[in-house]
Amino acid sequence: QRYPTDKAYFITKEILATERTYLKDLEVITVWFRSAVIKENAMPEGLMTLLFSNIDPIYEFHRGFLKEIEQRLSLW
């Protein structure tokens, strides 16, 4: 009778692992790539603003989403 609960738990753990990986990928773009571009002055400012104005909100959303999943999983 606990099978659906256990199945949901393992699905949630898989979502958590996927979300952690995705957040790390977004961090590479938003932190490391951006700092390298700024350091090398490799992209016009307008293009950088356009690019990162779209990525930053996605990154911030997923940071909060990951925290939410972690909190809910810890209370399972």
Coordinates of C-alpha atoms in Angstrom, one line a residue:
Q1 CA 0.0 0.0 0.0
R2 CA 3.0 2.3 0.4
Y3 CA 4.2 1.8 -3.1
P4 CA 2.6 5.0 -4.6
T5 CA 4.2 7.0 -1.9
D6 CA 7.6 5.3 -2.4
K7 CA 7.3 5.8 -6.2
A8 CA 6.5 9.5 -5.7
Y9 CA 9.5 9.8 -3.4
F10 CA 11.9 8.3 -5.9
I11 CA 10.4 10.5 -8.7
T12 CA 11.0 13.5 -6.5
K13 CA 14.5 12.5 -5.8
E14 CA 15.1 12.2 -9.6
I15 CA 13.7 15.6 -10.2
L16 CA 16.0 16.9 -7.4
A17 CA 19.1 15.4 -9.0
T18 CA 18.1 16.8 -12.4
E19 CA 17.4 20.2 -11.0
R20 CA 20.8 20.3 -9.3
T21 CA 22.5 19.4 -12.5
Y22 CA 20.5 22.0 -14.5
L23 CA 21.3 24.7 -11.9
K24 CA 25.0 24.0 -12.1
D25 CA 24.8 24.4 -15.9
L26 CA 23.0 27.7 -15.5
E27 CA 25.6 28.7 -13.0
V28 CA 28.3 28.1 -15.6
I29 CA 26.6 30.4 -18.0
T30 CA 25.6 33.1 -15.5
V31 CA 28.7 33.2 -13.4
W32 CA 31.7 31.7 -15.2
F33 CA 30.9 32.5 -18.8
R34 CA 29.8 36.1 -17.9
S35 CA 33.0 36.8 -16.0
A36 CA 35.1 35.4 -18.8
V37 CA 33.3 37.6 -21.3
I38 CA 33.7 40.6 -19.2
K39 CA 37.4 39.9 -18.5
E40 CA 38.2 39.4 -22.1
N41 CA 35.8 42.1 -23.3
A42 CA 34.6 39.6 -25.9
M43 CA 31.1 40.8 -26.4
P44 CA 29.5 44.2 -27.0
E45 CA 27.7 45.5 -23.9
G46 CA 24.3 45.6 -25.6
L47 CA 24.6 41.9 -26.6
M48 CA 25.6 40.9 -23.1
T49 CA 22.7 42.8 -21.6
L50 CA 20.3 41.1 -24.0
L51 CA 21.7 37.6 -23.4
F52 CA 21.9 37.8 -19.6
S53 CA 18.6 39.6 -19.1
N54 CA 16.9 36.4 -20.3
I55 CA 19.1 34.0 -18.4
D56 CA 19.3 35.7 -15.0
P57 CA 15.6 35.3 -14.2
I58 CA 15.6 31.7 -15.2
Y59 CA 18.7 31.1 -13.0
E60 CA 17.0 32.9 -10.0
F61 CA 13.8 30.9 -10.4
H62 CA 15.6 27.6 -10.5
R63 CA 17.6 28.5 -7.4
G64 CA 14.4 29.0 -5.5
F65 CA 12.8 25.9 -7.0
L66 CA 15.7 23.7 -6.0
K67 CA 15.5 25.0 -2.4
E68 CA 11.8 24.3 -2.4
I69 CA 12.3 20.7 -3.6
E70 CA 15.1 20.1 -1.0
Q71 CA 12.9 21.4 1.8
R72 CA 9.9 19.3 0.8
L73 CA 12.0 16.2 0.3
S74 CA 13.6 16.6 3.7
L75 CA 10.2 16.7 5.3
W76 CA 9.0 13.6 3.4

